[in-house]
Each structure stands twice: as structure tokens, then as C-alpha cells.
């Protein structure tokens, strides 16, 4: 039955934003065989940039997790744009998370857990993925978090 994943998103009290257009010379998603590659998604929400600043300086870890959730929802918006139906997702394979933070910040994994946990809430077992979480001295538009994804699809 189509629409199960979107129904789950609504059940969680969430919504998908509009899929942001590329902000540079790249595409937002590309499918190679049964893998969908989603470009790094930042904290855009329907055309507005949210969470500008550094986690550990301007934002708490919990606020950084919220920023990571926005990135994850943008990833899913891009997947819907690419696939037409989120039910075509077989598994979230990998997330790569970048946290804009001071050099002494070391809680990158806790911040990116915001996105990882959301994928688990939405997709259950299919949401479990490999991951990297790292710090960055700056990110595009001074956003707090950027995350890209590799997704296995039907």
C-alpha cells in the first residue's frame, strides 16, 4: 500500500518540507542502480535557513539534534522528489553528518543522533544505517549541521 512512510511521518507529528533546489553546481539527488545518493542537506525549511551558528557555542547539543532532524527531513524530501513515493526506500544505508562547531567540541555523534534516531522512528529496522559524524569549522550559509545520505531503493 503506497503512502505508508508518509503516513508514519504524519503519525509522528512531522511534515516533509519542500525539496530545496541546489544551491550550487550539483544535483540534489542521483540514482545509480538501486542506490540513491542525496547531496548534503542543510537546515533549509521551505526556503528559510534555520539554525545558523555553531553547536557548542550558539546552540546546545539538543538544538543541534533538532537541526539534524531538519536535515533528515530534507533528505526524505529529496528522496520523495527522486522516487515519487517514499515506500520505494528499502533501507537507509549511510548518513554522513557534519557539525559546525568550535575546535574543542567533541559531541558530533550526539548531534547527528538527531537524524539517525529520526530515520529509526520513521523506518524502524530499515532506518538503521552506517554513519560518520564529524566537526567542521564552518558550513555553507553558517548552518549548524549538514547531512548527506545513501539510500537503497527498489
PDB file of C-alpha atoms in Angstrom, residues 8-151:
ATOM      1  CA  UNK A   8       4.179   7.336   9.537  1.00  0.00           C
ATOM      2  CA  UNK A   9       5.764  10.788   9.218  1.00  0.00           C
ATOM      3  CA  UNK A  10       2.368  12.412   9.879  1.00  0.00           C
ATOM      4  CA  UNK A  11       1.710   9.992  12.748  1.00  0.00           C
ATOM      5  CA  UNK A  12       4.931  11.270  14.356  1.00  0.00           C
ATOM      6  CA  UNK A  13       3.589  14.826  14.067  1.00  0.00           C
ATOM      7  CA  UNK A  14       6.101  15.738  11.369  1.00  0.00           C
ATOM      8  CA  UNK A  15       5.861  17.036   7.835  1.00  0.00           C
ATOM      9  CA  UNK A  16       8.165  16.992   4.857  1.00  0.00           C
ATOM     10  CA  UNK A  17       9.457  20.364   3.706  1.00  0.00           C
ATOM     11  CA  UNK A  18       9.605  21.322   0.055  1.00  0.00           C
ATOM     12  CA  UNK A  19      12.701  19.727  -1.525  1.00  0.00           C
ATOM     13  CA  UNK A  20      15.267  22.551  -1.703  1.00  0.00           C
ATOM     14  CA  UNK A  21      16.778  23.397  -5.080  1.00  0.00           C
ATOM     15  CA  UNK A  22      20.553  23.024  -5.481  1.00  0.00           C
ATOM     16  CA  UNK A  23      22.484  25.999  -4.143  1.00  0.00           C
ATOM     17  CA  UNK A  24      25.444  25.411  -6.478  1.00  0.00           C
ATOM     18  CA  UNK A  25      26.757  23.431  -9.415  1.00  0.00           C
ATOM     19  CA  UNK A  26      25.452  19.993  -8.440  1.00  0.00           C
ATOM     20  CA  UNK A  27      22.277  17.917  -8.405  1.00  0.00           C
ATOM     21  CA  UNK A  28      20.330  17.240  -5.215  1.00  0.00           C
ATOM     22  CA  UNK A  29      19.994  13.524  -5.872  1.00  0.00           C
ATOM     23  CA  UNK A  30      21.233  10.898  -8.275  1.00  0.00           C
ATOM     24  CA  UNK A  31      20.210   7.266  -8.624  1.00  0.00           C
ATOM     25  CA  UNK A  32      22.827   4.706  -9.671  1.00  0.00           C
ATOM     26  CA  UNK A  33      21.252   1.269  -9.901  1.00  0.00           C
ATOM     27  CA  UNK A  34      19.449   0.606  -6.641  1.00  0.00           C
ATOM     28  CA  UNK A  35      21.283   3.328  -4.713  1.00  0.00           C
ATOM     29  CA  UNK A  36      20.013   6.877  -4.346  1.00  0.00           C
ATOM     30  CA  UNK A  37      22.655   9.433  -3.426  1.00  0.00           C
ATOM     31  CA  UNK A  38      21.274  12.557  -1.771  1.00  0.00           C
ATOM     32  CA  UNK A  39      23.513  15.633  -1.700  1.00  0.00           C
ATOM     33  CA  UNK A  40      24.305  17.312   1.596  1.00  0.00           C
ATOM     34  CA  UNK A  41      21.156  18.811   3.055  1.00  0.00           C
ATOM     35  CA  UNK A  42      21.367  21.804   5.331  1.00  0.00           C
ATOM     36  CA  UNK A  43      18.795  23.358   7.626  1.00  0.00           C
ATOM     37  CA  UNK A  44      16.528  24.861   4.971  1.00  0.00           C
ATOM     38  CA  UNK A  45      12.861  24.767   5.861  1.00  0.00           C
ATOM     39  CA  UNK A  46      10.591  25.721   2.967  1.00  0.00           C
ATOM     40  CA  UNK A  47      13.004  28.369   1.693  1.00  0.00           C
ATOM     41  CA  UNK A  48      14.130  29.702   5.070  1.00  0.00           C
ATOM     42  CA  UNK A  49      17.533  28.935   6.573  1.00  0.00           C
ATOM     43  CA  UNK A  50      17.268  27.785  10.193  1.00  0.00           C
ATOM     44  CA  UNK A  51      19.938  27.090  12.826  1.00  0.00           C
ATOM     45  CA  UNK A  52      22.718  29.414  11.677  1.00  0.00           C
ATOM     46  CA  UNK A  53      25.695  29.228  14.005  1.00  0.00           C
ATOM     47  CA  UNK A  54      27.864  26.746  15.854  1.00  0.00           C
ATOM     48  CA  UNK A  55      26.738  23.858  18.037  1.00  0.00           C
ATOM     49  CA  UNK A  56      28.542  24.113  21.369  1.00  0.00           C
ATOM     50  CA  UNK A  57      28.677  27.890  21.083  1.00  0.00           C
ATOM     51  CA  UNK A  58      25.395  29.255  19.699  1.00  0.00           C
ATOM     52  CA  UNK A  59      23.343  26.069  20.104  1.00  0.00           C
ATOM     53  CA  UNK A  60      23.134  23.284  22.656  1.00  0.00           C
ATOM     54  CA  UNK A  61      23.557  19.635  21.712  1.00  0.00           C
ATOM     55  CA  UNK A  62      19.756  19.248  21.866  1.00  0.00           C
ATOM     56  CA  UNK A  63      19.257  22.177  19.482  1.00  0.00           C
ATOM     57  CA  UNK A  64      21.916  20.650  17.222  1.00  0.00           C
ATOM     58  CA  UNK A  65      19.904  17.419  17.231  1.00  0.00           C
ATOM     59  CA  UNK A  66      16.849  19.417  16.125  1.00  0.00           C
ATOM     60  CA  UNK A  67      18.930  20.908  13.289  1.00  0.00           C
ATOM     61  CA  UNK A  68      19.988  17.368  12.306  1.00  0.00           C
ATOM     62  CA  UNK A  69      16.305  16.345  12.208  1.00  0.00           C
ATOM     63  CA  UNK A  70      15.610  19.202   9.780  1.00  0.00           C
ATOM     64  CA  UNK A  71      18.439  17.906   7.571  1.00  0.00           C
ATOM     65  CA  UNK A  72      16.986  14.379   7.744  1.00  0.00           C
ATOM     66  CA  UNK A  73      13.549  15.613   6.705  1.00  0.00           C
ATOM     67  CA  UNK A  74      15.165  17.447   3.786  1.00  0.00           C
ATOM     68  CA  UNK A  75      16.892  14.195   2.808  1.00  0.00           C
ATOM     69  CA  UNK A  76      13.492  12.498   2.734  1.00  0.00           C
ATOM     70  CA  UNK A  77      12.003  15.392   0.740  1.00  0.00           C
ATOM     71  CA  UNK A  78      14.772  14.884  -1.827  1.00  0.00           C
ATOM     72  CA  UNK A  79      14.131  11.131  -1.854  1.00  0.00           C
ATOM     73  CA  UNK A  80      10.444  11.758  -2.497  1.00  0.00           C
ATOM     74  CA  UNK A  81      11.371  14.142  -5.311  1.00  0.00           C
ATOM     75  CA  UNK A  82      13.587  11.449  -6.843  1.00  0.00           C
ATOM     76  CA  UNK A  83      11.341   8.422  -6.286  1.00  0.00           C
ATOM     77  CA  UNK A  84       7.829   9.832  -6.179  1.00  0.00           C
ATOM     78  CA  UNK A  85       6.999   7.548  -3.227  1.00  0.00           C
ATOM     79  CA  UNK A  86       8.993   7.053  -0.033  1.00  0.00           C
ATOM     80  CA  UNK A  87       7.692   3.483   0.177  1.00  0.00           C
ATOM     81  CA  UNK A  88      10.280   2.657  -2.519  1.00  0.00           C
ATOM     82  CA  UNK A  89      13.002   3.044   0.124  1.00  0.00           C
ATOM     83  CA  UNK A  90      14.391  -0.358   1.104  1.00  0.00           C
ATOM     84  CA  UNK A  91      16.946   0.929   3.612  1.00  0.00           C
ATOM     85  CA  UNK A  92      18.805   3.996   4.753  1.00  0.00           C
ATOM     86  CA  UNK A  93      22.354   2.804   4.031  1.00  0.00           C
ATOM     87  CA  UNK A  94      24.579   5.651   5.237  1.00  0.00           C
ATOM     88  CA  UNK A  95      24.431   9.158   6.648  1.00  0.00           C
ATOM     89  CA  UNK A  96      27.428  11.483   6.678  1.00  0.00           C
ATOM     90  CA  UNK A  97      26.950  14.287   9.183  1.00  0.00           C
ATOM     91  CA  UNK A  98      28.905  17.496   9.572  1.00  0.00           C
ATOM     92  CA  UNK A  99      28.548  19.710  12.646  1.00  0.00           C
ATOM     93  CA  UNK A 100      29.574  23.380  12.570  1.00  0.00           C
ATOM     94  CA  UNK A 101      31.313  23.704  15.933  1.00  0.00           C
ATOM     95  CA  UNK A 102      34.276  25.103  17.863  1.00  0.00           C
ATOM     96  CA  UNK A 103      37.517  23.133  17.663  1.00  0.00           C
ATOM     97  CA  UNK A 104      37.155  21.747  21.199  1.00  0.00           C
ATOM     98  CA  UNK A 105      33.630  20.361  20.615  1.00  0.00           C
ATOM     99  CA  UNK A 106      33.567  16.553  20.676  1.00  0.00           C
ATOM    100  CA  UNK A 107      29.875  15.573  20.769  1.00  0.00           C
ATOM    101  CA  UNK A 108      29.394  15.267  16.985  1.00  0.00           C
ATOM    102  CA  UNK A 109      27.828  11.787  17.279  1.00  0.00           C
ATOM    103  CA  UNK A 110      25.258  13.049  19.796  1.00  0.00           C
ATOM    104  CA  UNK A 111      24.232  15.838  17.406  1.00  0.00           C
ATOM    105  CA  UNK A 112      23.910  13.566  14.367  1.00  0.00           C
ATOM    106  CA  UNK A 113      21.879  11.150  16.504  1.00  0.00           C
ATOM    107  CA  UNK A 114      19.041  13.597  15.863  1.00  0.00           C
ATOM    108  CA  UNK A 115      18.954  12.460  12.232  1.00  0.00           C
ATOM    109  CA  UNK A 116      19.782   8.820  12.935  1.00  0.00           C
ATOM    110  CA  UNK A 117      17.089   8.481  15.578  1.00  0.00           C
ATOM    111  CA  UNK A 118      14.532  10.095  13.264  1.00  0.00           C
ATOM    112  CA  UNK A 119      15.329   7.604  10.495  1.00  0.00           C
ATOM    113  CA  UNK A 120      14.778   4.816  13.027  1.00  0.00           C
ATOM    114  CA  UNK A 121      11.474   6.314  14.177  1.00  0.00           C
ATOM    115  CA  UNK A 122      10.232   6.554  10.599  1.00  0.00           C
ATOM    116  CA  UNK A 123      11.664   3.400   9.014  1.00  0.00           C
ATOM    117  CA  UNK A 124      12.210   1.085  12.032  1.00  0.00           C
ATOM    118  CA  UNK A 125      14.734  -1.647  11.051  1.00  0.00           C
ATOM    119  CA  UNK A 126      15.095  -0.182   7.526  1.00  0.00           C
ATOM    120  CA  UNK A 127      16.261   3.066   9.123  1.00  0.00           C
ATOM    121  CA  UNK A 128      19.355   1.545  10.743  1.00  0.00           C
ATOM    122  CA  UNK A 129      22.414   2.738   8.854  1.00  0.00           C
ATOM    123  CA  UNK A 130      26.151   3.228   8.874  1.00  0.00           C
ATOM    124  CA  UNK A 131      27.330   6.715   9.635  1.00  0.00           C
ATOM    125  CA  UNK A 132      30.085   9.225  10.083  1.00  0.00           C
ATOM    126  CA  UNK A 133      29.789  12.284  12.320  1.00  0.00           C
ATOM    127  CA  UNK A 134      32.459  14.953  12.207  1.00  0.00           C
ATOM    128  CA  UNK A 135      33.117  18.539  13.128  1.00  0.00           C
ATOM    129  CA  UNK A 136      33.665  21.393  10.722  1.00  0.00           C
ATOM    130  CA  UNK A 137      34.993  24.886  11.292  1.00  0.00           C
ATOM    131  CA  UNK A 138      32.243  26.248   9.054  1.00  0.00           C
ATOM    132  CA  UNK A 139      29.415  25.051   6.814  1.00  0.00           C
ATOM    133  CA  UNK A 140      27.530  26.673   3.918  1.00  0.00           C
ATOM    134  CA  UNK A 141      25.449  29.697   4.993  1.00  0.00           C
ATOM    135  CA  UNK A 142      26.869  29.191   8.508  1.00  0.00           C
ATOM    136  CA  UNK A 143      24.323  26.438   9.218  1.00  0.00           C
ATOM    137  CA  UNK A 144      24.810  24.281  12.291  1.00  0.00           C
ATOM    138  CA  UNK A 145      24.505  20.886  10.535  1.00  0.00           C
ATOM    139  CA  UNK A 146      24.769  19.343   7.054  1.00  0.00           C
ATOM    140  CA  UNK A 147      23.992  15.704   6.266  1.00  0.00           C
ATOM    141  CA  UNK A 148      24.086  13.637   3.065  1.00  0.00           C
ATOM    142  CA  UNK A 149      22.717  10.155   2.510  1.00  0.00           C
ATOM    143  CA  UNK A 150      22.977   6.934   0.550  1.00  0.00           C
ATOM    144  CA  UNK A 151      19.644   5.119   0.329  1.00  0.00           C
TER     145      UNK A 151
END
